[in-house]
PDB file of C-alpha atoms in Angstrom:
ATOM      1  CA  MET D   1       6.587  -7.485  17.365  1.00  0.00           C
ATOM      2  CA  ALA D   2       9.937  -9.281  16.323  1.00  0.00           C
ATOM      3  CA  VAL D   3      12.970  -7.102  15.972  1.00  0.00           C
ATOM      4  CA  VAL D   4      15.554  -8.681  13.837  1.00  0.00           C
ATOM      5  CA  ASN D   5      18.717  -7.383  12.970  1.00  0.00           C
ATOM      6  CA  ILE D   6      20.740  -9.191  10.318  1.00  0.00           C
ATOM      7  CA  THR D   7      23.998  -8.407   8.767  1.00  0.00           C
ATOM      8  CA  PHE D   8      25.306  -9.106   5.344  1.00  0.00           C
ATOM      9  CA  ARG D   9      27.387  -8.378   2.589  1.00  0.00           C
ATOM     10  CA  SER D  10      26.093  -5.715   0.075  1.00  0.00           C
ATOM     11  CA  GLU D  11      27.057  -5.835  -3.673  1.00  0.00           C
ATOM     12  CA  GLN D  12      26.832  -1.766  -3.653  1.00  0.00           C
ATOM     13  CA  LEU D  13      28.301  -1.146  -0.504  1.00  0.00           C
ATOM     14  CA  LYS D  14      31.175  -3.816  -0.795  1.00  0.00           C
ATOM     15  CA  ARG D  15      31.276  -4.822   2.261  1.00  0.00           C
ATOM     16  CA  ASN D  16      28.973  -6.216   5.441  1.00  0.00           C
ATOM     17  CA  THR D  17      26.214  -3.989   6.892  1.00  0.00           C
ATOM     18  CA  GLN D  18      23.627  -4.044   9.096  1.00  0.00           C
ATOM     19  CA  VAL D  19      19.672  -4.123   8.584  1.00  0.00           C
ATOM     20  CA  CYS D  20      17.225  -3.866  11.355  1.00  0.00           C
ATOM     21  CA  LEU D  21      13.585  -5.059  10.612  1.00  0.00           C
ATOM     22  CA  CYS D  22       9.777  -5.320  12.497  1.00  0.00           C
ATOM     23  CA  VAL D  23       8.363  -8.256  11.563  1.00  0.00           C
ATOM     24  CA  PRO D  24       5.181 -10.089  13.312  1.00  0.00           C
ATOM     25  CA  ASP D  25       6.276 -12.688  15.698  1.00  0.00           C
ATOM     26  CA  SER D  26       4.580 -16.299  15.349  1.00  0.00           C
ATOM     27  CA  ILE D  27       1.377 -15.308  17.421  1.00  0.00           C
ATOM     28  CA  ARG D  28       0.384 -12.463  15.653  1.00  0.00           C
ATOM     29  CA  MET D  29       0.952 -13.770  11.759  1.00  0.00           C
ATOM     30  CA  ASN D  30      -2.706 -14.562  11.751  1.00  0.00           C
ATOM     31  CA  ASP D  31      -2.406 -16.990   9.052  1.00  0.00           C
ATOM     32  CA  ARG D  32      -1.683 -13.829   6.806  1.00  0.00           C
ATOM     33  CA  ALA D  33       1.802 -14.250   4.352  1.00  0.00           C
ATOM     34  CA  ILE D  34       4.756 -11.541   4.620  1.00  0.00           C
ATOM     35  CA  SER D  35       3.642 -10.474   1.489  1.00  0.00           C
ATOM     36  CA  ASP D  36       0.618  -9.137   2.085  1.00  0.00           C
ATOM     37  CA  ARG D  37       1.537  -6.492   4.750  1.00  0.00           C
ATOM     38  CA  LYS D  38       2.390  -2.629   4.127  1.00  0.00           C
ATOM     39  CA  VAL D  39       5.915  -2.216   4.426  1.00  0.00           C
ATOM     40  CA  LEU D  40       7.885   1.206   5.842  1.00  0.00           C
ATOM     41  CA  TRP D  41      11.414   1.981   4.917  1.00  0.00           C
ATOM     42  CA  LEU D  42      12.929   4.025   7.333  1.00  0.00           C
ATOM     43  CA  LEU D  43      16.015   6.209   7.419  1.00  0.00           C
ATOM     44  CA  HIS D  44      18.021   7.395  10.508  1.00  0.00           C
ATOM     45  CA  GLY D  45      19.867  10.817  11.094  1.00  0.00           C
ATOM     46  CA  LEU D  46      23.596  11.786  10.114  1.00  0.00           C
ATOM     47  CA  SER D  47      24.587  11.074  13.871  1.00  0.00           C
ATOM     48  CA  GLU D  48      22.248   8.064  14.344  1.00  0.00           C
ATOM     49  CA  ASP D  49      22.809   4.171  13.098  1.00  0.00           C
ATOM     50  CA  ASN D  50      20.040   1.406  12.028  1.00  0.00           C
ATOM     51  CA  THR D  51      18.976   0.814  15.697  1.00  0.00           C
ATOM     52  CA  SER D  52      18.211   4.280  16.626  1.00  0.00           C
ATOM     53  CA  TRP D  53      14.299   4.427  15.478  1.00  0.00           C
ATOM     54  CA  ILE D  54      14.091   1.050  17.873  1.00  0.00           C
ATOM     55  CA  THR D  55      16.602   3.062  20.641  1.00  0.00           C
ATOM     56  CA  TYR D  56      14.394   6.214  20.647  1.00  0.00           C
ATOM     57  CA  SER D  57      11.089   5.738  19.213  1.00  0.00           C
ATOM     58  CA  ASN D  58       7.812   3.375  19.825  1.00  0.00           C
ATOM     59  CA  ILE D  59       8.308   2.167  15.974  1.00  0.00           C
ATOM     60  CA  ALA D  60       8.504  -1.394  16.992  1.00  0.00           C
ATOM     61  CA  TYR D  61       4.910  -1.044  19.131  1.00  0.00           C
ATOM     62  CA  TYR D  62       3.768   1.297  16.268  1.00  0.00           C
ATOM     63  CA  ALA D  63       4.165  -1.728  13.853  1.00  0.00           C
ATOM     64  CA  MET D  64       2.701  -4.275  16.052  1.00  0.00           C
ATOM     65  CA  LYS D  65      -0.656  -2.698  16.562  1.00  0.00           C
ATOM     66  CA  GLY D  66      -0.643  -1.523  12.711  1.00  0.00           C
ATOM     67  CA  ASP D  67       0.328  -5.200  11.626  1.00  0.00           C
ATOM     68  CA  PHE D  68       2.644  -3.514   9.190  1.00  0.00           C
ATOM     69  CA  ILE D  69       6.675  -4.135   8.367  1.00  0.00           C
ATOM     70  CA  VAL D  70       9.678  -1.840   9.403  1.00  0.00           C
ATOM     71  CA  ILE D  71      12.871  -2.034   7.455  1.00  0.00           C
ATOM     72  CA  MET D  72      15.779   0.513   8.845  1.00  0.00           C
ATOM     73  CA  PRO D  73      19.048   0.130   6.872  1.00  0.00           C
ATOM     74  CA  ALA D  74      22.390   1.806   8.007  1.00  0.00           C
ATOM     75  CA  GLY D  75      22.820   4.505   5.648  1.00  0.00           C
ATOM     76  CA  ASP D  76      26.290   6.028   8.054  1.00  0.00           C
ATOM     77  CA  ARG D  77      27.221   9.325   7.243  1.00  0.00           C
ATOM     78  CA  SER D  78      26.407   9.436   3.602  1.00  0.00           C
ATOM     79  CA  MET D  79      23.550  11.723   2.752  1.00  0.00           C
ATOM     80  CA  TYR D  80      22.024   8.429   1.057  1.00  0.00           C
ATOM     81  CA  CYS D  81      24.503   9.339  -1.806  1.00  0.00           C
ATOM     82  CA  ASP D  82      26.350   6.948  -4.861  1.00  0.00           C
ATOM     83  CA  ASN D  83      29.655   6.976  -5.517  1.00  0.00           C
ATOM     84  CA  ILE D  84      31.252   7.583  -1.750  1.00  0.00           C
ATOM     85  CA  ASN D  85      34.594   5.904  -1.665  1.00  0.00           C
ATOM     86  CA  GLY D  86      33.330   3.532  -4.075  1.00  0.00           C
ATOM     87  CA  GLN D  87      29.832   2.887  -2.233  1.00  0.00           C
ATOM     88  CA  ASN D  88      26.629   3.628  -3.694  1.00  0.00           C
ATOM     89  CA  TYR D  89      23.961   4.161  -0.775  1.00  0.00           C
ATOM     90  CA  PHE D  90      21.170   5.451  -2.818  1.00  0.00           C
ATOM     91  CA  LYS D  91      21.624   2.587  -4.897  1.00  0.00           C
ATOM     92  CA  PHE D  92      22.227  -0.009  -2.083  1.00  0.00           C
ATOM     93  CA  ILE D  93      18.898   1.439  -0.151  1.00  0.00           C
ATOM     94  CA  ALA D  94      16.601   2.209  -3.574  1.00  0.00           C
ATOM     95  CA  ASP D  95      17.344  -0.849  -5.625  1.00  0.00           C
ATOM     96  CA  GLU D  96      19.629  -3.660  -3.678  1.00  0.00           C
ATOM     97  CA  LEU D  97      17.552  -3.836  -0.310  1.00  0.00           C
ATOM     98  CA  PRO D  98      13.642  -3.939  -1.793  1.00  0.00           C
ATOM     99  CA  GLU D  99      14.915  -6.818  -4.687  1.00  0.00           C
ATOM    100  CA  TYR D 100      16.604  -8.703  -1.569  1.00  0.00           C
ATOM    101  CA  PHE D 101      14.197  -8.566   1.140  1.00  0.00           C
ATOM    102  CA  HIS D 102      11.614  -9.350  -1.793  1.00  0.00           C
ATOM    103  CA  GLN D 103      13.744 -12.711  -2.533  1.00  0.00           C
ATOM    104  CA  ILE D 104      14.510 -13.777   0.647  1.00  0.00           C
ATOM    105  CA  PHE D 105      11.800 -12.771   2.917  1.00  0.00           C
ATOM    106  CA  GLY D 106       8.561 -12.507   0.663  1.00  0.00           C
ATOM    107  CA  ILE D 107       8.201  -8.716   1.240  1.00  0.00           C
ATOM    108  CA  SER D 108       5.791  -7.180  -1.232  1.00  0.00           C
ATOM    109  CA  ASN D 109       7.456  -4.803  -3.699  1.00  0.00           C
ATOM    110  CA  GLU D 110       4.143  -3.381  -4.828  1.00  0.00           C
ATOM    111  CA  ARG D 111       3.672   0.166  -4.768  1.00  0.00           C
ATOM    112  CA  GLU D 112       0.553   0.162  -2.681  1.00  0.00           C
ATOM    113  CA  LYS D 113       2.216  -1.560  -0.196  1.00  0.00           C
ATOM    114  CA  ASN D 114       5.283   0.541  -0.198  1.00  0.00           C
ATOM    115  CA  TYR D 115       5.944   3.925   2.170  1.00  0.00           C
ATOM    116  CA  ILE D 116       9.513   5.385   2.757  1.00  0.00           C
ATOM    117  CA  ALA D 117      10.109   8.270   5.394  1.00  0.00           C
ATOM    118  CA  GLY D 118      12.820   9.246   7.696  1.00  0.00           C
ATOM    119  CA  LEU D 119      14.061  11.938   9.917  1.00  0.00           C
ATOM    120  CA  SER D 120      16.956  14.699   9.129  1.00  0.00           C
ATOM    121  CA  MET D 121      19.389  13.255   6.850  1.00  0.00           C
ATOM    122  CA  GLY D 122      17.126  10.510   6.367  1.00  0.00           C
ATOM    123  CA  GLY D 123      14.084  12.791   5.248  1.00  0.00           C
ATOM    124  CA  LEU D 124      16.706  13.793   2.605  1.00  0.00           C
ATOM    125  CA  GLY D 125      17.026  10.113   2.017  1.00  0.00           C
ATOM    126  CA  ALA D 126      13.589   9.250   1.824  1.00  0.00           C
ATOM    127  CA  SER D 127      12.492  12.039  -0.270  1.00  0.00           C
ATOM    128  CA  LYS D 128      15.117  11.957  -2.689  1.00  0.00           C
ATOM    129  CA  ILE D 129      14.449   8.233  -3.595  1.00  0.00           C
ATOM    130  CA  ALA D 130      10.891   8.169  -3.419  1.00  0.00           C
ATOM    131  CA  LEU D 131      11.101  11.428  -5.935  1.00  0.00           C
ATOM    132  CA  THR D 132      13.151   9.380  -8.232  1.00  0.00           C
ATOM    133  CA  TYR D 133      11.238   6.608  -8.236  1.00  0.00           C
ATOM    134  CA  PRO D 134       7.789   7.295  -7.486  1.00  0.00           C
ATOM    135  CA  GLU D 135       6.239   4.346  -9.255  1.00  0.00           C
ATOM    136  CA  ARG D 136       7.642   2.094  -6.180  1.00  0.00           C
ATOM    137  CA  TYR D 137       6.294   4.245  -3.300  1.00  0.00           C
ATOM    138  CA  THR D 138       2.718   5.268  -2.408  1.00  0.00           C
ATOM    139  CA  ALA D 139       4.140   7.898   0.093  1.00  0.00           C
ATOM    140  CA  MET D 140       6.697   9.100   1.575  1.00  0.00           C
ATOM    141  CA  GLY D 141       7.420  11.236   4.754  1.00  0.00           C
ATOM    142  CA  SER D 142      10.431  13.533   6.053  1.00  0.00           C
ATOM    143  CA  PHE D 143      10.733  14.910   9.755  1.00  0.00           C
ATOM    144  CA  SER D 144      12.734  17.765   9.899  1.00  0.00           C
ATOM    145  CA  GLY D 145      14.601  16.730   6.709  1.00  0.00           C
ATOM    146  CA  LEU D 146      17.063  18.589   5.004  1.00  0.00           C
ATOM    147  CA  LEU D 147      14.798  19.057   1.446  1.00  0.00           C
ATOM    148  CA  ASP D 148      16.697  22.236  -0.297  1.00  0.00           C
ATOM    149  CA  LEU D 149      20.426  22.392  -0.255  1.00  0.00           C
ATOM    150  CA  SER D 150      20.451  25.858  -0.659  1.00  0.00           C
ATOM    151  CA  PRO D 151      21.004  26.955   2.847  1.00  0.00           C
ATOM    152  CA  LEU D 152      24.181  25.061   2.864  1.00  0.00           C
ATOM    153  CA  LYS D 153      25.952  27.667   0.472  1.00  0.00           C
ATOM    154  CA  TYR D 154      25.683  29.959   3.369  1.00  0.00           C
ATOM    155  CA  VAL D 155      26.391  27.921   6.232  1.00  0.00           C
ATOM    156  CA  LEU D 156      29.393  25.407   4.642  1.00  0.00           C
ATOM    157  CA  ASN D 157      32.846  25.602   6.795  1.00  0.00           C
ATOM    158  CA  ASP D 158      35.701  23.759   6.311  1.00  0.00           C
ATOM    159  CA  GLU D 159      34.694  20.595   8.476  1.00  0.00           C
ATOM    160  CA  MET D 160      31.748  20.157   6.317  1.00  0.00           C
ATOM    161  CA  LYS D 161      33.626  20.548   3.450  1.00  0.00           C
ATOM    162  CA  ASN D 162      35.775  17.787   4.830  1.00  0.00           C
ATOM    163  CA  ASP D 163      33.083  15.630   5.672  1.00  0.00           C
ATOM    164  CA  PHE D 164      30.571  15.592   2.702  1.00  0.00           C
ATOM    165  CA  PRO D 165      32.990  16.505  -0.378  1.00  0.00           C
ATOM    166  CA  PHE D 166      30.872  14.473  -2.870  1.00  0.00           C
ATOM    167  CA  MET D 167      28.141  17.247  -2.285  1.00  0.00           C
ATOM    168  CA  LEU D 168      30.155  20.184  -3.027  1.00  0.00           C
ATOM    169  CA  SER D 169      29.321  19.677  -6.598  1.00  0.00           C
ATOM    170  CA  ALA D 170      25.629  20.264  -5.953  1.00  0.00           C
ATOM    171  CA  LEU D 171      26.529  23.677  -5.009  1.00  0.00           C
ATOM    172  CA  ASP D 172      27.878  24.587  -8.410  1.00  0.00           C
ATOM    173  CA  ASP D 173      23.828  24.203  -9.848  1.00  0.00           C
ATOM    174  CA  ILE D 174      21.908  24.003  -6.442  1.00  0.00           C
ATOM    175  CA  LYS D 175      18.373  24.694  -8.627  1.00  0.00           C
ATOM    176  CA  HIS D 176      18.945  21.542 -10.579  1.00  0.00           C
ATOM    177  CA  THR D 177      21.035  19.201  -8.671  1.00  0.00           C
ATOM    178  CA  PRO D 178      19.344  15.563  -8.408  1.00  0.00           C
ATOM    179  CA  LEU D 179      21.290  15.837  -4.689  1.00  0.00           C
ATOM    180  CA  SER D 180      18.396  18.368  -3.628  1.00  0.00           C
ATOM    181  CA  PRO D 181      14.719  17.055  -3.331  1.00  0.00           C
ATOM    182  CA  VAL D 182      13.094  20.341  -3.822  1.00  0.00           C
ATOM    183  CA  ALA D 183      14.922  20.195  -7.324  1.00  0.00           C
ATOM    184  CA  LEU D 184      13.654  16.910  -7.867  1.00  0.00           C
ATOM    185  CA  LEU D 185       9.898  17.696  -7.720  1.00  0.00           C
ATOM    186  CA  ASP D 186       8.016  17.172 -11.230  1.00  0.00           C
ATOM    187  CA  ARG D 187       4.094  18.320 -11.737  1.00  0.00           C
ATOM    188  CA  GLU D 188       3.814  15.385 -14.051  1.00  0.00           C
ATOM    189  CA  LYS D 189       5.988  12.418 -12.293  1.00  0.00           C
ATOM    190  CA  HIS D 190       4.722  13.123  -9.047  1.00  0.00           C
ATOM    191  CA  LYS D 191       1.135  13.508  -9.336  1.00  0.00           C
ATOM    192  CA  ASP D 192       0.014  10.497  -7.947  1.00  0.00           C
ATOM    193  CA  LEU D 193       2.755  10.338  -4.956  1.00  0.00           C
ATOM    194  CA  LYS D 194       1.805  11.414  -1.264  1.00  0.00           C
ATOM    195  CA  MET D 195       4.257  13.539   0.402  1.00  0.00           C
ATOM    196  CA  TYR D 196       3.917  14.597   4.127  1.00  0.00           C
ATOM    197  CA  ILE D 197       6.521  16.718   5.455  1.00  0.00           C
ATOM    198  CA  SER D 198       6.741  18.175   9.253  1.00  0.00           C
ATOM    199  CA  SER D 199       9.525  20.549  11.152  1.00  0.00           C
ATOM    200  CA  GLY D 200       9.745  21.790  14.580  1.00  0.00           C
ATOM    201  CA  LEU D 201       9.595  25.473  14.187  1.00  0.00           C
ATOM    202  CA  GLN D 202      12.472  25.742  16.394  1.00  0.00           C
ATOM    203  CA  ASP D 203      14.256  23.514  14.110  1.00  0.00           C
ATOM    204  CA  ASN D 204      17.084  25.128  11.590  1.00  0.00           C
ATOM    205  CA  LEU D 205      16.152  23.170   8.911  1.00  0.00           C
ATOM    206  CA  VAL D 206      12.532  24.147   9.133  1.00  0.00           C
ATOM    207  CA  ILE D 207      13.057  26.743   6.099  1.00  0.00           C
ATOM    208  CA  THR D 208      14.183  23.762   4.079  1.00  0.00           C
ATOM    209  CA  SER D 209      10.470  22.288   4.294  1.00  0.00           C
ATOM    210  CA  MET D 210       8.987  25.674   3.990  1.00  0.00           C
ATOM    211  CA  SER D 211      10.921  25.563   0.578  1.00  0.00           C
ATOM    212  CA  PHE D 212       9.948  22.258  -0.409  1.00  0.00           C
ATOM    213  CA  LYS D 213       6.101  22.991   0.525  1.00  0.00           C
ATOM    214  CA  ARG D 214       6.274  26.363  -1.664  1.00  0.00           C
ATOM    215  CA  ARG D 215       7.673  24.038  -4.679  1.00  0.00           C
ATOM    216  CA  ALA D 216       5.191  21.338  -4.444  1.00  0.00           C
ATOM    217  CA  ASP D 217       2.107  23.904  -3.957  1.00  0.00           C
ATOM    218  CA  LYS D 218       3.440  25.609  -7.484  1.00  0.00           C
ATOM    219  CA  LEU D 219       3.062  22.528  -8.829  1.00  0.00           C
ATOM    220  CA  LYS D 220       0.102  21.487  -7.598  1.00  0.00           C
ATOM    221  CA  LEU D 221       1.015  18.304  -5.723  1.00  0.00           C
ATOM    222  CA  ASP D 222      -0.273  16.510  -3.068  1.00  0.00           C
ATOM    223  CA  CYS D 223       1.983  18.037  -0.055  1.00  0.00           C
ATOM    224  CA  GLU D 224       0.987  18.071   3.596  1.00  0.00           C
ATOM    225  CA  LEU D 225       3.332  20.079   5.762  1.00  0.00           C
ATOM    226  CA  VAL D 226       2.877  20.099   9.166  1.00  0.00           C
ATOM    227  CA  LEU D 227       4.630  22.640  11.654  1.00  0.00           C
ATOM    228  CA  LYS D 228       4.790  22.565  15.464  1.00  0.00           C
ATOM    229  CA  LYS D 229       6.532  23.594  18.258  1.00  0.00           C
ATOM    230  CA  GLY D 230       9.445  21.705  18.598  1.00  0.00           C
ATOM    231  CA  LYS D 231      13.437  21.024  18.297  1.00  0.00           C
ATOM    232  CA  HIS D 232      15.566  18.641  15.801  1.00  0.00           C
ATOM    233  CA  GLU D 233      15.053  15.651  18.484  1.00  0.00           C
ATOM    234  CA  TRP D 234      13.213  12.746  19.265  1.00  0.00           C
ATOM    235  CA  THR D 235      10.406  14.190  21.333  1.00  0.00           C
ATOM    236  CA  PHE D 236       9.277  15.847  18.155  1.00  0.00           C
ATOM    237  CA  TRP D 237       9.789  12.757  15.530  1.00  0.00           C
ATOM    238  CA  ASP D 238       7.957  10.115  17.497  1.00  0.00           C
ATOM    239  CA  PRO D 239       4.767  11.490  17.256  1.00  0.00           C
ATOM    240  CA  GLN D 240       5.499  12.532  13.820  1.00  0.00           C
ATOM    241  CA  VAL D 241       6.450   8.580  12.601  1.00  0.00           C
ATOM    242  CA  LYS D 242       3.096   7.473  14.180  1.00  0.00           C
ATOM    243  CA  HIS D 243       1.057  10.437  12.795  1.00  0.00           C
ATOM    244  CA  PHE D 244       2.543   9.024   9.336  1.00  0.00           C
ATOM    245  CA  CYS D 245       1.728   5.410  10.298  1.00  0.00           C
ATOM    246  CA  GLU D 246      -1.851   6.324  10.879  1.00  0.00           C
ATOM    247  CA  LYS D 247      -2.927   9.432   8.378  1.00  0.00           C
ATOM    248  CA  ILE D 248      -0.470   8.429   5.702  1.00  0.00           C
ATOM    249  CA  MET D 249      -0.230   4.536   5.457  1.00  0.00           C
ATOM    250  CA  GLY D 250      -3.941   4.080   7.090  1.00  0.00           C
ATOM    251  CA  CYS D 251      -2.501   1.909  10.103  1.00  0.00           C
ATOM    252  CA  LYS D 252      -4.396   1.687  13.745  1.00  0.00           C
ATOM    253  CA  CYS D 253      -1.248   2.510  16.225  1.00  0.00           C
ATOM    254  CA  GLU D 254      -3.034   2.145  19.263  1.00  0.00           C
TER     255      GLU D 254
END
C-alpha cells in the first residue's frame, strides 16, 4: 500500500493544508481503476492530526488487505465546524475534498463506495457529515465519539470556553443544535444509513454513545452500539476501525 501525503491550498480553509492517503501501490492495482475501490474517510481526534491513524493504528495494513482507499484530512481542533476564524472545516471535508479527489485522482463519489468514520472528535465530525448528507455515504462509524453535546453543559470550564467559543451557542438549544449529532437523527432521512458506534466502558464519553443509540433505536434506525472494556486510547480504536472495515465495509483485512 502506498501512503501519500499531499499539501494543497484549500478554498474553504483559506490556507495550505495536508491530507494523508492510503492508495494501492503499482503492484496492487490489479488492472482496477481507483474509481472502482471503496473509500474510507477517516477523521482524527482533538489532540491528533492527519497522520495519526497511520502512526498509531494499522489502517494502512487493513487498507492493503481489504483493497480500499483511506483519506485522512487535517481537522485541527475545529470540532469539524464552520466559521472558525473564517475557516470552514465542515464544508472542507464534506464538500471540497470529495470533489477535489474525484476530479484530480478519480476517486469515486458514488454513495455505495463511500464510508466515513472517526475517533473522539473525529467521531463527532464523521457523524455530523454523514447525518447531514446521508445520500453520500453507505455508513458512518464513531469510535469513542462525542455524539451528544449535552454533557458539555456540566463540565464546561473557562479553558474550554476559550478553546471552543464557536461551540457555546450550541448549548443554548442543546436538543436541536446541528452541532450535536444526536439532534440530527431523523427517521425518514436516515432510514438507509448504517451507523456503527463503539466506546470503551471506562471512557468518559461512553454516555454520549449510549444517548445516541437510545435516540436511534427510538427512531428505528440501523444503529449498532458496541461497548467493551477499554479507555479513550488507541488500543481500543485500532480493533474498532478494523471491525468497521470488515463488518460494515465488507473488506477482508486479514
